[in-house]
Coordinates of C-alpha atoms in Angstrom, one line a residue:
M1 CA -4.7 67.5 -36.8
H2 CA -7.0 67.0 -33.9
H3 CA -9.7 64.4 -36.3
R4 CA -6.1 62.4 -36.3
V5 CA -5.3 62.8 -32.1
L6 CA -9.5 61.1 -31.8
I7 CA -8.8 58.7 -34.2
R8 CA -5.1 57.2 -33.1
A9 CA -6.9 57.4 -29.1
F10 CA -9.8 55.4 -30.9
A11 CA -8.0 53.2 -32.3
L12 CA -5.1 52.0 -29.4
C13 CA -8.5 52.0 -26.6
S14 CA -9.9 50.0 -29.6
T15 CA -7.1 47.7 -29.5
I16 CA -6.4 47.4 -25.5
V17 CA -9.8 46.4 -24.9
A18 CA -9.9 44.1 -28.4
A19 CA -6.8 42.6 -26.1
S20 CA -8.3 42.8 -22.6
G21 CA -11.7 40.6 -23.5
C22 CA -8.7 37.9 -25.2
A23 CA -7.2 37.5 -22.0
T24 CA -10.8 37.6 -19.8
S25 CA -12.6 34.8 -22.0
A26 CA -9.1 32.4 -22.1
L27 CA -9.7 33.6 -17.6
L28 CA -13.0 32.2 -18.1
E29 CA -11.9 29.2 -20.4
Q30 CA -9.8 28.0 -17.6
E31 CA -12.2 28.4 -14.7
L32 CA -14.8 27.0 -17.6
T33 CA -12.2 24.0 -17.8
K34 CA -11.0 23.6 -13.5
T35 CA -14.7 23.6 -12.1
N36 CA -15.9 20.5 -14.9
T37 CA -12.2 18.9 -14.3
Q38 CA -13.9 19.2 -10.1
T39 CA -17.6 18.6 -11.0
V40 CA -16.6 15.5 -13.0
L41 CA -14.7 13.8 -10.1
A42 CA -16.4 14.9 -7.8
F43 CA -19.1 13.4 -9.3
E44 CA -17.1 9.5 -9.4
E45 CA -15.2 10.3 -6.3
T46 CA -18.4 9.6 -5.0
V47 CA -20.3 7.1 -7.1
Y48 CA -17.4 4.4 -7.4
N49 CA -15.3 5.3 -3.8
K50 CA -18.5 5.8 -1.1
H51 CA -21.3 4.7 -3.0
E52 CA -23.8 6.8 -4.2
V53 CA -25.2 6.8 -7.1
Q54 CA -28.3 8.7 -6.2
Q55 CA -26.6 11.1 -4.4
A56 CA -24.1 11.1 -7.3
F57 CA -27.0 11.7 -10.3
E58 CA -29.3 14.2 -7.7
H59 CA -26.5 16.5 -7.5
Y60 CA -23.8 16.2 -11.0
I61 CA -26.1 14.6 -13.5
A62 CA -28.5 17.2 -15.5
P63 CA -31.6 16.3 -17.5
G64 CA -31.8 14.3 -19.9
F65 CA -28.3 13.2 -19.6
V66 CA -26.6 10.4 -22.3
E67 CA -25.3 7.6 -21.3
H68 CA -23.0 5.3 -24.3
D69 CA -21.8 2.0 -22.0
A70 CA -24.1 -0.6 -22.8
R71 CA -23.3 -1.9 -20.3
L72 CA -25.1 0.0 -18.3
V73 CA -29.0 1.0 -20.0
A74 CA -30.4 -0.8 -22.6
H75 CA -30.1 2.0 -25.8
P76 CA -27.1 3.8 -25.0
G77 CA -27.3 7.0 -26.5
S78 CA -30.2 7.4 -25.5
A79 CA -31.9 10.2 -23.4
D80 CA -33.3 8.4 -20.0
G81 CA -31.0 9.6 -16.6
A82 CA -33.4 7.9 -15.0
A83 CA -32.1 4.4 -16.0
A84 CA -28.6 4.9 -16.8
E85 CA -28.8 5.8 -12.6
R86 CA -30.3 2.1 -12.4
G87 CA -28.1 0.4 -14.6
Y88 CA -24.7 2.6 -12.2
R89 CA -26.7 1.3 -8.9
A90 CA -27.1 -2.0 -10.1
L91 CA -23.5 -1.4 -11.3
I92 CA -22.0 -0.2 -8.1
A93 CA -24.4 -3.9 -5.9
H94 CA -22.6 -6.3 -7.7
E95 CA -19.3 -4.9 -6.7
A96 CA -17.3 -5.1 -3.2
P97 CA -18.2 -2.7 -1.1
D98 CA -14.4 -1.4 -0.6
A99 CA -14.3 -1.5 -4.8
H100 CA -12.8 2.2 -5.0
R101 CA -11.3 4.4 -7.4
V102 CA -7.9 5.7 -7.6
F103 CA -8.4 9.1 -10.1
T104 CA -3.8 9.0 -11.8
R105 CA -4.8 12.0 -14.7
T106 CA -7.2 14.3 -15.9
I107 CA -7.4 15.6 -18.9
A108 CA -10.6 19.3 -19.9
Q109 CA -10.9 21.1 -22.5
G110 CA -13.7 23.4 -22.6
Q111 CA -16.1 21.2 -21.9
L112 CA -15.4 17.1 -21.9
V113 CA -13.6 16.0 -19.0
A114 CA -11.2 12.4 -19.3
T115 CA -9.9 10.3 -16.4
Q116 CA -7.3 8.0 -17.0
S117 CA -8.2 6.0 -13.4
L118 CA -6.9 2.7 -11.6
W119 CA -10.3 0.2 -10.7
D120 CA -9.5 -2.0 -7.1
R121 CA -12.4 -4.2 -7.6
D122 CA -11.9 -7.8 -6.0
S123 CA -9.6 -10.7 -6.1
R124 CA -11.9 -11.7 -8.4
T125 CA -13.0 -10.0 -11.0
G126 CA -8.9 -8.1 -10.1
H127 CA -8.0 -4.5 -11.1
A128 CA -9.7 -2.5 -13.8
A129 CA -8.1 -0.1 -16.0
V130 CA -10.7 3.5 -16.9
V131 CA -10.7 5.8 -19.7
D132 CA -14.4 7.9 -18.9
I133 CA -14.7 10.8 -20.8
Y134 CA -17.9 13.4 -19.8
R135 CA -19.4 16.2 -21.9
L136 CA -20.2 19.0 -19.7
R137 CA -23.8 22.0 -19.3
E138 CA -24.2 25.1 -16.8
G139 CA -21.8 22.9 -14.6
R140 CA -23.7 20.0 -15.3
I141 CA -22.8 16.2 -16.5
V142 CA -24.9 15.6 -19.5
E143 CA -23.7 13.0 -22.0
H144 CA -20.8 9.6 -20.5
W145 CA -18.2 7.5 -23.4
D146 CA -15.9 5.0 -21.5
V147 CA -13.2 2.1 -21.8
I148 CA -12.8 -0.6 -20.0
E149 CA -9.5 -3.3 -19.4
A150 CA -8.4 -5.6 -17.6
A151 CA -4.5 -3.3 -16.3
A152 CA -1.7 -5.6 -16.8
E153 CA 0.0 -6.3 -13.9
R154 CA 4.2 -6.6 -14.3
G155 CA 6.5 -7.8 -10.3
G156 CA 3.0 -8.3 -9.0
A157 CA 2.2 -4.3 -9.0
V158 CA -0.5 -3.2 -10.8
R159 CA 0.6 -0.7 -13.4
G160 CA -0.4 2.6 -12.6
S161 CA -0.8 2.1 -9.3
G162 CA 2.2 3.7 -6.3
E163 CA 3.0 6.9 -5.8
N164 CA 1.3 8.3 -8.6
A165 CA -2.0 7.7 -8.6
I166 CA -3.3 10.5 -5.9
P167 CA -7.2 10.7 -5.2
G168 CA -7.9 13.6 -7.7
A169 CA -4.9 14.1 -9.2
S170 CA -3.7 15.3 -13.0
L171 CA 0.1 13.7 -13.2
P172 CA 2.0 12.7 -16.3
P173 CA 3.1 9.1 -16.3

């Protein structure tokens, strides 16, 4: 009889420990996702709104960074962070001094973070709708992809701008 009570007590404790481990794991995953999102938004804010490419790369980019945008590097998909930094510097140097991005939403899952933004460039270039996808490892950005297209204008206002376009916000359309 005493043996059965011990087995039941052990089973109950094992179940409690397993359940608390699952809850802890889920909380850690949520915290990782939140931290990675903040890192990506800080990187984009530093590059596109503050125009401080070197600082962004020093603080948020990991060694071996892989850039997939052919406009930024000669060999997309290669691990050449220095070439990517030069590409970002050239990109920002060709933008108007007041060019900036307004971030409309983020989507994140673990090590992957995607942002959607409206890039207010200048009267010549116009606005661009941008989706950036980042992969992070140990809190640093290790890989980047993007899609950029001219933003559709509707009635004189650029689609996606307005009250929902709050820097760093994750808002529904």
